[in-house]
Tab-separated table of C-alpha atoms and ligand atoms in Angstrom:
chain	number	residue	atom	x	y	z
A	1425	MET	CA	-108.867	23.648	47.080
A	1426	VAL	CA	-108.612	22.938	50.800
A	1427	ASN	CA	-108.229	26.104	52.802
A	1428	LEU	CA	-105.389	25.645	55.264
A	1429	SER	CA	-104.326	28.325	57.623
A	1430	LEU	CA	-101.179	26.431	58.367
A	1431	ILE	CA	-100.059	28.066	61.528
A	1432	ALA	CA	-101.273	31.069	63.499
A	1433	ASN	CA	-98.953	34.069	63.667
A	1434	PRO	CA	-98.569	34.194	67.451
A	1435	GLN	CA	-97.692	30.493	67.462
A	1436	LEU	CA	-95.098	31.066	64.767
A	1437	HIS	CA	-93.676	33.982	66.689
A	1438	THR	CA	-93.285	31.912	69.860
A	1439	TRP	CA	-91.648	29.133	67.868
A	1440	ALA	CA	-89.168	31.548	66.249
A	1441	GLN	CA	-88.264	33.048	69.609
A	1442	THR	CA	-87.593	29.661	71.222
A	1443	ALA	CA	-85.589	28.479	68.229
A	1444	GLU	CA	-83.526	31.637	68.146
A	1445	ALA	CA	-82.830	31.549	71.900
A	1446	GLY	CA	-81.708	27.918	71.628
A	1447	LEU	CA	-79.475	28.721	68.689
A	1448	GLN	CA	-77.868	31.617	70.550
A	1449	THR	CA	-77.057	29.351	73.476
A	1450	LEU	CA	-75.554	26.751	71.156
A	1451	LEU	CA	-73.493	29.338	69.291
A	1452	GLN	CA	-72.002	30.593	72.539
A	1453	ALA	CA	-71.044	27.115	73.743
A	1454	PRO	CA	-67.343	26.427	73.005
A	1455	ASP	CA	-67.735	22.895	71.661
A	1456	THR	CA	-70.683	23.364	69.288
A	1457	THR	CA	-70.259	21.649	65.929
A	1458	LEU	CA	-72.399	21.648	62.827
A	1459	GLY	CA	-73.832	18.361	64.106
A	1460	HIS	CA	-75.135	20.087	67.256
A	1461	LEU	CA	-76.786	22.747	65.099
A	1462	GLU	CA	-78.310	20.132	62.802
A	1463	GLU	CA	-79.729	18.104	65.636
A	1464	PHE	CA	-81.147	21.135	67.394
A	1465	LEU	CA	-82.793	22.467	64.245
A	1466	GLU	CA	-84.190	19.033	63.371
A	1467	ALA	CA	-85.990	19.038	66.710
A	1468	GLN	CA	-87.178	22.605	66.163
A	1469	ALA	CA	-88.455	21.725	62.694
A	1470	ARG	CA	-90.493	18.880	64.201
A	1471	ARG	CA	-92.035	21.286	66.714
A	1472	LEU	CA	-92.969	23.667	63.919
A	1473	MET	CA	-94.376	20.970	61.661
A	1474	LEU	CA	-96.520	19.220	64.255
A	1475	PRO	CA	-99.429	21.730	64.272
A	1476	ILE	CA	-99.200	22.026	60.477
A	1477	LEU	CA	-99.418	18.272	60.055
A	1478	GLY	CA	-102.298	18.189	62.548
A	1479	ALA	CA	-104.254	20.795	60.534
A	1480	ALA	CA	-103.565	19.067	57.214
A	1481	ALA	CA	-104.533	15.631	58.584
A	1482	GLN	CA	-107.718	17.089	60.033
A	1483	ALA	CA	-108.538	18.621	56.638
A	1484	LEU	CA	-107.946	15.253	54.930
A	1485	ALA	CA	-110.140	13.494	57.485
A	1486	GLY	CA	-112.858	16.104	57.052
A	1487	ARG	CA	-113.172	15.699	53.322
A	1488	GLN	CA	-113.958	11.958	53.398
A	1489	ALA	CA	-117.443	10.908	52.299
A	1490	PHE	CA	-119.343	9.012	54.977
A	1491	LEU	CA	-119.216	5.706	53.107
A	1492	CYS	CA	-118.011	2.266	54.082
A	1493	PRO	CA	-114.368	1.948	52.916
A	1494	ILE	CA	-114.956	-1.700	51.935
A	1495	CYS	CA	-118.335	-1.761	50.116
A	1496	HIS	CA	-118.764	1.992	49.553
A	1497	ARG	CA	-122.332	1.980	50.884
A	1498	PRO	CA	-123.529	4.802	53.191
A	1499	LEU	CA	-122.695	4.317	56.839
A	1500	LEU	CA	-125.349	4.512	59.530
A	1501	GLY	CA	-125.471	5.897	63.050
A	1502	ALA	CA	-122.745	8.504	62.870
A	1503	ALA	CA	-120.646	8.865	65.999
A	1504	LYS	CA	-119.303	12.360	65.416
A	1505	ASN	CA	-115.878	13.782	66.204
A	1506	ARG	CA	-114.391	10.787	67.948
A	1507	ARG	CA	-110.852	11.610	69.062
A	1508	ARG	CA	-107.842	9.487	68.298
A	1509	THR	CA	-104.229	10.165	69.275
A	1510	LEU	CA	-101.676	9.651	66.526
A	1511	ASP	CA	-97.908	9.281	66.798
A	1512	THR	CA	-96.163	10.871	63.839
A	1513	VAL	CA	-92.601	11.726	62.851
A	1514	PHE	CA	-93.188	15.235	64.245
A	1515	GLY	CA	-94.778	14.147	67.531
A	1516	SER	CA	-98.275	13.235	68.726
A	1517	PHE	CA	-101.536	15.005	68.035
A	1518	CYS	CA	-105.233	14.331	68.356
A	1519	LEU	CA	-107.405	13.716	65.307
A	1520	GLN	CA	-111.190	14.015	65.277
A	1521	ARG	CA	-113.214	11.956	62.863
A	1522	ASP	CA	-116.605	10.307	62.443
A	1523	TYR	CA	-117.448	6.673	62.950
A	1524	GLY	CA	-120.338	4.744	61.450
A	1525	TRP	CA	-121.895	1.297	61.134
A	1526	CYS	CA	-121.976	-0.599	57.835
A	1527	PRO	CA	-124.920	-3.032	57.958
A	1528	HIS	CA	-123.667	-4.787	54.811
A	1529	CYS	CA	-120.156	-5.536	56.107
A	1530	ALA	CA	-121.399	-5.681	59.719
A	1531	GLU	CA	-118.515	-3.472	60.758
A	1532	TYR	CA	-118.038	-0.295	62.680
A	1533	CYS	CA	-115.599	1.902	60.793
A	1534	SER	CA	-114.152	5.326	60.148
A	1535	PRO	CA	-113.664	6.392	56.504
A	1536	ALA	CA	-111.081	8.957	57.655
A	1537	ASP	CA	-108.919	6.328	59.382
A	1538	GLN	CA	-108.942	4.273	56.214
A	1539	ALA	CA	-108.096	7.246	53.980
A	1540	LEU	CA	-105.246	8.358	56.233
A	1541	GLY	CA	-103.700	4.886	56.222
A	1542	LEU	CA	-104.145	4.253	59.954
A	1543	GLN	CA	-104.161	0.777	61.438
A	1544	PRO	CA	-106.780	-0.326	63.961
A	1545	GLN	CA	-105.610	-0.302	67.594
A	1546	ALA	CA	-102.290	1.374	66.783
A	1547	ALA	CA	-101.341	5.014	67.147
A	1548	ALA	CA	-98.486	4.926	64.635
A	1549	SER	CA	-98.854	7.081	61.530
A	1550	PRO	CA	-97.942	5.515	58.159
A	1551	ARG	CA	-94.436	7.080	58.236
A	1552	VAL	CA	-93.868	5.833	61.778
A	1553	GLN	CA	-95.128	2.377	60.754
A	1554	GLU	CA	-92.702	2.416	57.840
A	1555	ILE	CA	-89.710	3.551	59.899
A	1556	ALA	CA	-90.422	0.937	62.583
A	1557	GLY	CA	-90.715	-1.765	59.923
A	1558	LEU	CA	-87.602	-0.772	58.044
A	1559	LEU	CA	-85.350	-0.451	61.093
A	1560	SER	CA	-86.591	-3.805	62.436
A	1561	LEU	CA	-85.351	-5.460	59.251
A	1562	ARG	CA	-81.827	-4.191	59.850
A	1563	GLY	CA	-81.004	-5.383	63.336
A	1564	PRO	CA	-82.284	-6.685	66.671
A	1565	TYR	CA	-85.192	-4.683	68.095
A	1566	ALA	CA	-83.146	-3.139	70.910
A	1567	GLN	CA	-80.638	-1.856	68.366
A	1568	ALA	CA	-83.396	-0.672	66.030
A	1569	ALA	CA	-85.027	1.306	68.856
A	1570	LYS	CA	-81.717	3.073	69.528
A	1571	ASP	CA	-81.216	3.785	65.831
A	1572	ALA	CA	-84.750	5.163	65.541
A	1573	LYS	CA	-84.010	7.622	68.342
A	1574	ARG	CA	-80.726	8.750	66.793
A	1575	LEU	CA	-81.995	8.979	63.228
A	1576	THR	CA	-85.513	10.298	63.619
A	1577	GLY	CA	-85.987	11.422	67.227
A	1578	LEU	CA	-88.746	8.792	67.589
A	1579	SER	CA	-88.874	7.009	70.944
A	1580	PHE	CA	-89.709	3.327	70.707
A	1581	ASN	CA	-88.985	0.721	73.304
A	1582	PRO	CA	-87.819	-2.631	71.899
A	1583	ALA	CA	-91.115	-4.347	72.807
A	1584	SER	CA	-93.276	-1.757	71.057
A	1585	LEU	CA	-90.999	-1.854	68.034
A	1586	HIS	CA	-91.324	-5.645	67.972
A	1587	ARG	CA	-95.138	-5.365	68.105
A	1588	GLN	CA	-95.119	-2.729	65.392
A	1589	ALA	CA	-92.848	-4.760	63.088
A	1590	ASN	CA	-94.972	-7.850	63.711
A	1591	ARG	CA	-98.119	-5.962	62.731
A	1592	GLN	CA	-96.469	-4.733	59.520
A	1593	GLY	CA	-95.239	-8.261	58.797
A	1594	GLN	CA	-98.754	-9.684	59.263
A	1595	ARG	CA	-99.957	-7.238	56.626
A	1596	ALA	CA	-97.159	-8.401	54.312
A	1597	ILE	CA	-98.298	-12.017	54.858
A	1598	GLN	CA	-101.886	-11.022	53.961
A	1599	LEU	CA	-100.716	-9.438	50.700
A	1600	ARG	CA	-98.705	-12.554	49.881
A	1601	GLN	CA	-101.685	-14.778	50.676
A	1602	ARG	CA	-103.931	-12.753	48.391
A	1603	ASP	CA	-101.613	-13.511	45.453
A	1604	ILE	CA	-101.412	-17.202	46.365
A	1605	GLU	CA	-105.213	-17.367	46.263
A	1606	LEU	CA	-105.227	-15.594	42.900
A	1607	ALA	CA	-102.950	-18.303	41.516
A	1608	GLN	CA	-105.653	-20.926	42.222
A	1609	THR	CA	-107.915	-19.837	39.350
A	1610	PRO	CA	-107.224	-19.412	35.612
A	1611	GLN	CA	-108.373	-15.765	35.699
A	1612	GLY	CA	-106.173	-15.126	38.716
A	1613	LEU	CA	-103.177	-16.627	36.941
A	1614	LEU	CA	-103.692	-14.245	34.066
A	1615	GLN	CA	-104.001	-11.319	36.463
A	1616	LEU	CA	-100.733	-12.209	38.152
A	1617	SER	CA	-99.044	-12.738	34.832
A	1618	ALA	CA	-100.301	-9.377	33.548
A	1619	ARG	CA	-98.633	-7.719	36.540
A	1620	SER	CA	-95.228	-9.075	35.507
A	1621	ALA	CA	-92.934	-6.263	34.500
A	1622	THR	CA	-91.923	-7.655	31.125
A	1623	SER	CA	-91.148	-4.281	29.617
A	1624	LYS	CA	-88.705	-5.826	27.166
A	1625	ARG	CA	-90.377	-7.811	24.419
A	1626	GLY	CA	-88.646	-10.624	22.624
A	1627	PRO	CA	-87.409	-13.960	23.855
A	1628	PHE	CA	-85.959	-14.294	27.310
A	1629	THR	CA	-84.858	-16.967	29.770
A	1630	LEU	CA	-86.273	-16.949	33.290
A	1631	ILE	CA	-83.888	-18.226	35.940
A	1632	ILE	CA	-85.091	-19.707	39.231
A	1633	GLU	CA	-82.529	-20.480	41.920
A	1634	ILE	CA	-83.519	-22.421	45.031
A	1635	ASP	CA	-81.792	-23.087	48.362
A	1636	ALA	CA	-82.547	-23.561	52.070
A	1637	TRP	CA	-80.919	-22.551	55.334
A	1638	ASN	CA	-82.025	-22.919	58.921
A	1639	ILE	CA	-83.238	-20.734	61.708
A	1640	ARG	CA	-83.247	-21.435	65.436
A	1641	GLU	CA	-86.539	-21.270	67.285
A	1642	ARG	CA	-87.580	-21.411	70.893
A	1643	ASP	CA	-89.682	-24.601	70.587
A	1644	ASP	CA	-90.456	-26.387	73.835
A	1645	TRP	CA	-88.581	-23.646	75.654
A	1646	GLY	CA	-87.865	-24.596	79.272
A	1647	LYS	CA	-88.724	-28.248	78.606
A	1648	THR	CA	-85.279	-29.293	77.375
A	1649	LYS	CA	-84.349	-31.377	80.441
A	1650	LYS	CA	-87.730	-33.045	80.589
A	1651	LEU	CA	-87.621	-33.946	76.894
A	1652	ARG	CA	-84.093	-35.308	77.198
A	1653	ARG	CA	-85.141	-37.442	80.150
A	1654	GLN	CA	-87.808	-38.903	77.886
A	1655	GLY	CA	-85.100	-39.653	75.354
A	1656	GLN	CA	-86.155	-36.884	72.964
A	1657	GLN	CA	-83.954	-34.171	71.572
A	1658	PRO	CA	-85.816	-30.857	71.200
A	1659	GLU	CA	-85.828	-29.780	67.564
A	1660	ARG	CA	-84.862	-26.113	67.396
A	1661	TRP	CA	-83.503	-25.675	63.886
A	1662	HIS	CA	-86.025	-25.235	61.092
A	1663	TRP	CA	-85.681	-24.849	57.345
A	1664	VAL	CA	-86.140	-21.470	55.745
A	1665	PHE	CA	-86.791	-22.121	52.057
A	1666	THR	CA	-85.319	-19.468	49.808
A	1667	ALA	CA	-85.450	-18.665	46.099
A	1668	THR	CA	-84.594	-15.888	43.728
A	1669	VAL	CA	-86.098	-15.351	40.270
A	1670	PHE	CA	-84.678	-13.185	37.497
A	1671	ARG	CA	-84.364	-12.903	33.765
A	1672	LEU	CA	-81.093	-13.766	32.076
A	1673	ASP	CA	-81.041	-10.355	30.366
A	1674	GLN	CA	-81.289	-8.692	33.778
A	1675	ARG	CA	-77.908	-10.077	34.710
A	1676	GLY	CA	-74.911	-7.908	33.959
A	1677	GLN	CA	-71.391	-7.133	35.065
A	1678	THR	CA	-69.871	-4.082	36.735
A	1679	GLN	CA	-66.718	-2.494	35.294
A	1680	GLY	CA	-64.798	-4.292	38.019
A	1681	GLY	CA	-66.156	-7.612	36.708
A	1682	ARG	CA	-68.616	-8.225	39.559
A	1683	ARG	CA	-71.887	-9.915	38.561
A	1684	VAL	CA	-75.015	-7.843	39.218
A	1685	ILE	CA	-78.709	-8.501	38.658
A	1686	SER	CA	-80.705	-5.358	37.987
A	1687	GLU	CA	-84.129	-6.746	38.878
A	1688	ARG	CA	-85.015	-9.873	40.759
A	1689	GLY	CA	-87.713	-11.429	42.867
A	1690	TYR	CA	-87.247	-13.148	46.222
A	1691	VAL	CA	-89.179	-15.869	48.018
A	1692	VAL	CA	-88.309	-16.674	51.628
A	1693	THR	CA	-90.437	-18.572	54.126
A	1694	ARG	CA	-90.299	-20.720	57.231
A	1695	GLN	CA	-93.825	-22.039	56.572
A	1696	GLY	CA	-92.750	-25.299	54.966
A	1697	LEU	CA	-92.163	-26.690	51.500
A	1698	GLU	CA	-95.791	-26.681	50.342
A	1699	ALA	CA	-96.227	-22.978	51.183
A	1700	PHE	CA	-92.840	-22.180	49.647
A	1701	THR	CA	-93.790	-23.931	46.403
A	1702	GLN	CA	-96.961	-21.832	46.115
A	1703	MET	CA	-95.091	-18.609	46.833
A	1704	LEU	CA	-92.357	-19.434	44.342
A	1705	TYR	CA	-94.901	-20.155	41.626
A	1706	VAL	CA	-96.548	-16.749	42.242
A	1707	GLU	CA	-93.199	-14.942	42.167
A	1708	ALA	CA	-92.243	-16.701	38.931
A	1709	LEU	CA	-95.562	-15.594	37.383
A	1710	LEU	CA	-94.890	-12.038	38.515
A	1711	ARG	CA	-91.443	-12.211	36.906
A	1712	GLY	CA	-92.698	-13.465	33.533
A	1713	LEU	CA	-93.047	-17.267	33.819
A	1714	LEU	CA	-95.785	-17.421	31.174
A	1715	GLN	CA	-93.927	-15.091	28.787
A	1716	ALA	CA	-90.530	-16.780	29.087
A	1717	ASP	CA	-89.173	-18.822	26.194
A	1718	GLN	CA	-87.087	-20.921	28.495
A	1719	VAL	CA	-87.088	-21.529	32.243
A	1720	LEU	CA	-83.930	-22.647	33.984
A	1721	VAL	CA	-83.818	-23.974	37.555
A	1722	ILE	CA	-80.413	-23.902	39.286
A	1723	ALA	CA	-79.703	-25.351	42.711
A	1724	ASP	CA	-77.487	-27.728	44.639
A	1725	GLY	CA	-78.188	-31.465	44.607
A	1726	ALA	CA	-80.980	-31.537	47.241
A	1727	ILE	CA	-83.618	-33.928	45.954
A	1728	TRP	CA	-86.644	-31.931	47.253
A	1729	ILE	CA	-85.620	-29.106	44.931
A	1730	TRP	CA	-85.718	-31.306	41.858
A	1731	ASN	CA	-89.041	-32.792	42.912
A	1732	LEU	CA	-90.415	-29.271	43.267
A	1733	ALA	CA	-88.994	-28.215	39.900
A	1734	GLY	CA	-90.424	-31.291	38.154
A	1735	ASP	CA	-93.789	-30.712	39.775
A	1736	ARG	CA	-94.236	-26.950	39.305
A	1737	PHE	CA	-91.900	-26.048	36.441
A	1738	LYS	CA	-92.250	-29.153	34.273
A	1739	ASP	CA	-90.654	-27.814	31.118
A	1740	ALA	CA	-87.805	-26.064	32.884
A	1741	LYS	CA	-84.210	-26.940	32.179
A	1742	GLN	CA	-82.478	-28.119	35.356
A	1743	ARG	CA	-78.893	-27.409	36.366
A	1744	VAL	CA	-76.866	-28.406	39.419
A	1745	ASP	CA	-74.573	-25.701	40.755
A	1746	LEU	CA	-71.076	-26.313	39.337
A	1747	PHE	CA	-69.327	-25.389	42.576
A	1748	HIS	CA	-71.218	-28.119	44.479
A	1749	VAL	CA	-70.326	-30.692	41.794
A	1750	LYS	CA	-66.645	-29.786	42.039
A	1751	GLU	CA	-66.831	-30.134	45.799
A	1752	HIS	CA	-68.113	-33.677	45.393
A	1753	LEU	CA	-65.044	-34.493	43.287
A	1754	TYR	CA	-62.651	-32.779	45.737
A	1755	GLU	CA	-64.124	-34.812	48.586
A	1756	LEU	CA	-63.800	-38.039	46.615
A	1757	ALA	CA	-60.179	-37.254	45.672
A	1758	LYS	CA	-59.453	-36.616	49.349
A	1759	THR	CA	-60.990	-39.937	50.396
A	1760	LEU	CA	-59.220	-41.948	47.703
A	1761	TYR	CA	-55.781	-40.322	47.568
A	1762	GLY	CA	-55.431	-38.190	50.717
A	1763	GLU	CA	-55.958	-34.484	51.265
A	1764	GLY	CA	-53.731	-32.185	49.206
A	1765	THR	CA	-51.584	-35.007	47.742
A	1766	ALA	CA	-50.063	-34.741	44.270
A	1767	GLN	CA	-51.894	-37.931	43.324
A	1768	ALA	CA	-55.266	-36.397	44.272
A	1769	GLN	CA	-54.466	-33.300	42.194
A	1770	GLN	CA	-53.394	-35.376	39.234
A	1771	TRP	CA	-56.560	-37.448	39.356
A	1772	LEU	CA	-58.818	-34.417	39.714
A	1773	LYS	CA	-57.428	-32.218	36.991
A	1774	PRO	CA	-58.811	-33.961	33.876
A	1775	LEU	CA	-62.181	-34.611	35.547
A	1776	LEU	CA	-62.669	-30.939	36.357
A	1777	ARG	CA	-61.706	-30.083	32.783
A	1778	PHE	CA	-64.216	-32.604	31.343
A	1779	LEU	CA	-67.025	-30.966	33.297
A	1780	GLU	CA	-66.584	-27.552	31.746
A	1781	SER	CA	-65.092	-28.262	28.344
A	1782	ARG	CA	-66.854	-31.353	27.004
A	1783	LYS	CA	-70.371	-31.568	25.665
A	1784	GLU	CA	-71.310	-34.467	27.931
A	1785	GLY	CA	-68.412	-34.021	30.295
A	1786	ALA	CA	-70.370	-35.177	33.342
A	1787	LEU	CA	-71.079	-38.488	31.629
A	1788	ASP	CA	-67.341	-38.866	30.984
A	1789	VAL	CA	-66.720	-38.211	34.684
A	1790	LEU	CA	-69.309	-40.847	35.584
A	1791	HIS	CA	-67.629	-43.405	33.293
A	1792	GLN	CA	-64.272	-42.643	34.874
A	1793	LEU	CA	-65.713	-43.259	38.330
A	1794	GLN	CA	-67.286	-46.532	37.196
A	1795	ASP	CA	-63.980	-47.663	35.642
A	1796	LEU	CA	-62.217	-46.739	38.867
A	1797	ARG	CA	-64.620	-48.989	40.766
A	1798	GLN	CA	-63.438	-51.904	38.603
A	1799	GLN	CA	-59.736	-51.032	38.543
A	1800	LEU	CA	-58.800	-49.853	42.023
A	1801	GLN	CA	-57.663	-52.673	44.262
A	1802	GLY	CA	-57.558	-52.695	48.002
A	1803	LEU	CA	-60.080	-49.934	48.728
A	1804	THR	CA	-61.276	-49.671	52.307
A	1805	THR	CA	-64.990	-50.047	52.970
A	1806	SER	CA	-65.424	-46.319	53.596
A	1807	GLN	CA	-63.558	-45.488	50.363
A	1808	GLN	CA	-65.807	-47.879	48.447
A	1809	GLU	CA	-68.899	-46.358	50.017
A	1810	LYS	CA	-67.755	-42.855	49.115
A	1811	LEU	CA	-67.033	-43.900	45.539
A	1812	ASP	CA	-70.439	-45.595	45.205
A	1813	GLN	CA	-72.105	-42.535	46.688
A	1814	GLU	CA	-70.499	-40.305	44.050
A	1815	ILE	CA	-71.325	-42.742	41.244
A	1816	GLY	CA	-74.913	-42.453	42.455
A	1817	TYR	CA	-74.672	-38.648	42.533
A	1818	PHE	CA	-73.367	-38.410	38.974
A	1819	THR	CA	-75.870	-41.010	37.764
A	1820	THR	CA	-78.738	-38.947	39.201
A	1821	HIS	CA	-77.516	-35.517	38.126
A	1822	HIS	CA	-75.281	-35.817	35.032
A	1823	LYS	CA	-78.053	-34.489	32.799
A	1824	ARG	CA	-78.140	-31.374	35.005
A	1825	MET	CA	-74.438	-30.642	34.343
A	1826	ASP	CA	-74.419	-29.094	30.851
A	1827	TYR	CA	-71.788	-26.507	31.747
A	1828	LYS	CA	-70.139	-26.232	28.343
A	1829	GLN	CA	-73.452	-25.446	26.672
A	1830	ALA	CA	-74.428	-23.096	29.524
A	1831	LYS	CA	-71.278	-21.039	29.042
A	1832	ALA	CA	-71.824	-20.918	25.293
A	1833	ASN	CA	-75.361	-19.588	25.923
A	1834	GLY	CA	-74.160	-17.044	28.486
A	1835	GLU	CA	-76.189	-18.759	31.215
A	1836	PRO	CA	-75.114	-18.999	34.853
A	1837	VAL	CA	-73.566	-22.285	35.980
A	1838	GLY	CA	-73.902	-21.615	39.698
A	1839	SER	CA	-76.442	-20.792	42.352
A	1840	GLY	CA	-74.423	-17.871	43.741
A	1841	PRO	CA	-77.327	-15.393	43.616
A	1842	VAL	CA	-79.604	-17.496	45.836
A	1843	GLU	CA	-76.754	-18.265	48.209
A	1844	SER	CA	-75.983	-14.574	48.594
A	1845	THR	CA	-79.708	-13.961	49.168
A	1846	ALA	CA	-79.677	-16.511	51.977
A	1847	ARG	CA	-76.572	-14.915	53.500
A	1848	GLN	CA	-78.209	-11.487	53.470
A	1849	TYR	CA	-81.220	-12.814	55.398
A	1850	GLN	CA	-78.944	-14.642	57.807
A	1851	THR	CA	-77.265	-11.411	58.900
A	1852	ARG	CA	-80.619	-10.494	60.481
A	1853	PHE	CA	-82.055	-13.900	61.342
A	1854	LYS	CA	-78.991	-15.823	62.495
A	1855	CYS	CA	-77.292	-13.476	64.938
A	1856	THR	CA	-75.384	-15.025	67.856
A	1857	GLY	CA	-77.632	-16.108	70.691
A	1858	GLN	CA	-80.797	-15.388	68.733
A	1859	PHE	CA	-83.904	-17.534	69.178
A	1860	TRP	CA	-87.043	-16.923	67.149
A	1861	THR	CA	-90.599	-18.169	67.218
A	1862	LEU	CA	-92.673	-18.966	64.139
A	1863	GLN	CA	-95.050	-16.156	65.185
A	1864	GLY	CA	-92.106	-13.770	65.228
A	1865	ASP	CA	-89.866	-14.833	62.353
A	1866	GLU	CA	-92.372	-15.448	59.554
A	1867	PRO	CA	-93.932	-11.928	59.635
A	1868	LEU	CA	-90.488	-10.332	59.630
A	1869	LEU	CA	-89.288	-12.630	56.818
A	1870	ALA	CA	-92.405	-11.636	54.834
A	1871	LEU	CA	-91.800	-7.935	55.499
A	1872	ALA	CA	-88.118	-8.177	54.495
A	1873	THR	CA	-89.108	-9.993	51.302
A	1874	LEU	CA	-91.808	-7.458	50.403
A	1875	TYR	CA	-89.164	-4.743	50.704
A	1876	ARG	CA	-86.615	-6.601	48.597
A	1877	ASN	CA	-89.266	-7.294	45.975
A	1878	GLU	CA	-89.834	-3.535	45.676
A	1879	ARG	CA	-93.475	-3.832	46.697
A	1880	TRP	CA	-93.056	-1.656	49.779
A	1881	HIS	CA	-95.608	0.824	48.456
A	1882	LEU	CA	-98.331	-1.839	48.763
A	1883	LEU	CA	-98.046	-1.353	52.532
A	1884	TYR	CA	-96.958	2.273	52.454
A	1885	PRO	CA	-98.584	4.042	49.491
A	1886	HIS	CA	-96.513	7.191	50.178
A	1887	ALA	CA	-93.397	5.162	49.272
A	1888	ALA	CA	-94.562	4.473	45.686
A	1889	PRO	CA	-91.798	5.313	43.213
A	1890	THR	CA	-92.488	8.451	41.169
A	1891	PRO	CA	-92.047	8.085	37.410
A	1892	SER	CA	-88.533	9.271	36.558
A	1893	GLY	CA	-88.343	12.637	34.890
A	1894	SER	CA	-91.653	13.913	36.234
A	1895	GLN	CA	-91.347	15.962	39.366
A	1896	ASN	CA	-92.860	14.833	42.591
A	1897	ALA	CA	-96.078	16.804	43.192
A	1898	GLN	CA	-94.903	18.030	46.566
A	1899	ASN	CA	-91.831	19.633	44.992
A	1900	GLN	CA	-93.819	21.653	42.521
A	1901	ILE	CA	-93.834	24.982	44.262
A	1902	PRO	CA	-94.685	27.884	41.933
A	1903	LYS	CA	-91.614	30.017	41.230
A	1904	ASN	CA	-93.139	33.209	42.592
A	1905	ALA	CA	-94.328	31.625	45.837
A	1906	ARG	CA	-92.537	32.995	48.850
A	1907	LEU	CA	-92.187	31.011	52.024
A	1908	ALA	CA	-91.914	33.906	54.459
A	1909	LEU	CA	-91.909	31.821	57.616
A	1910	ALA	CA	-89.678	34.105	59.649
A	1911	GLY	CA	-91.348	37.206	58.268
A	1912	LYS	CA	-88.045	38.625	57.055
A	1913	PRO	CA	-87.021	39.013	53.401
A	1914	ARG	CA	-84.214	36.742	52.328
A	1915	GLN	CA	-80.772	38.345	52.306
A	1916	ARG	CA	-79.006	38.409	48.977
B	779	LIG	ZN1	-119.495	-2.077	53.966
């Protein structure tokens, strides 16, 4: 049992007096609302908690063995009681802890810093790190700094928030990289697979949906005119590869008929196709790739996606998003018969029906297009090109258009989930006037994805979910314990 004298009586007395005086003033003011009272007492609670947190943190630091946090060997050359200022949700305080040298790791380190979850060169406590990270995922840094002040009383400036979020994102990238390296060895593959949360036994289908969108970066910033003079156009838009992975039995419907997916994994990166492929493979393993009876890849017609699927998910069934296929037919109808004409409608109707109601409906559509090529007289060159293009499209993809069977199996026919994933990221990463850099966007994309994948606790152990039903340890206060902070008995 750690002996904590949480707060000295005189200190408590002073605190109570200040709080009471402030409350009196507020109560006498004519325009005081409950909100004023809440905000005032929040600030007072922080003042009260700061010395308590300081004492508890000092106790935690003091109980650490003087061993290297990495190799657990004894540390040498103790530098005692080194001070370090920490910024916490209650304010700043100074922590004292010992430093030592690990000859094995050739590193100078503090076991207390490691145990407390502190980062090198940064004053932020784990809760402050978490709040900075989370708010940075929601909106531009200037906005996040304002929100932090309003919601928590913490003062960040946008630049420090940016640095903080970047640091958290770098840690998220390291965690991701560790899993990618695991996937390189057979033992590692098994480890990743064992971590997959396949609580439900029995056969299941794993669904992988893939898409890409683009982000604007500040490449060659300030060199635009020079580049243009040299006849080059600066490339500022870059692909962000995106995927979502879920099990068919994790897809359900709300009472209002809206599709929901109870558990899903996300993969989002700006680091290129090769890196994306590795990340997607890891995420699929974590979501039960090796346990799945069937794997289904759904996407639009982009050829890189099907190359990736054939390369990494060889036995997977492939399906082109139905909505994209219909769009191809709408576009063709428009080119051949004019936009919105009765003739276009009449031509389209049976083709759309074939797609969804016939066993090899897409093949029937293809044959119709080929017949049309023979029959239609007097096509313009651009109409012919469009028709040939669509014949090519259906020739390439008709085997990926098994919509009748898909519906019979209760499988999705569209890539809506990955498209909505992309849209959610875009609300943060594609704001008006926003320019990113690869150094800035990738860490934040990694942090956002770690959060969505419900692995937040890997960065912030205090955020680990507690098993449902069992009470959180910190809530287990014995029934007869009395918290007599104000020294007065509670009124009944
Ligand atoms: Zn060591």
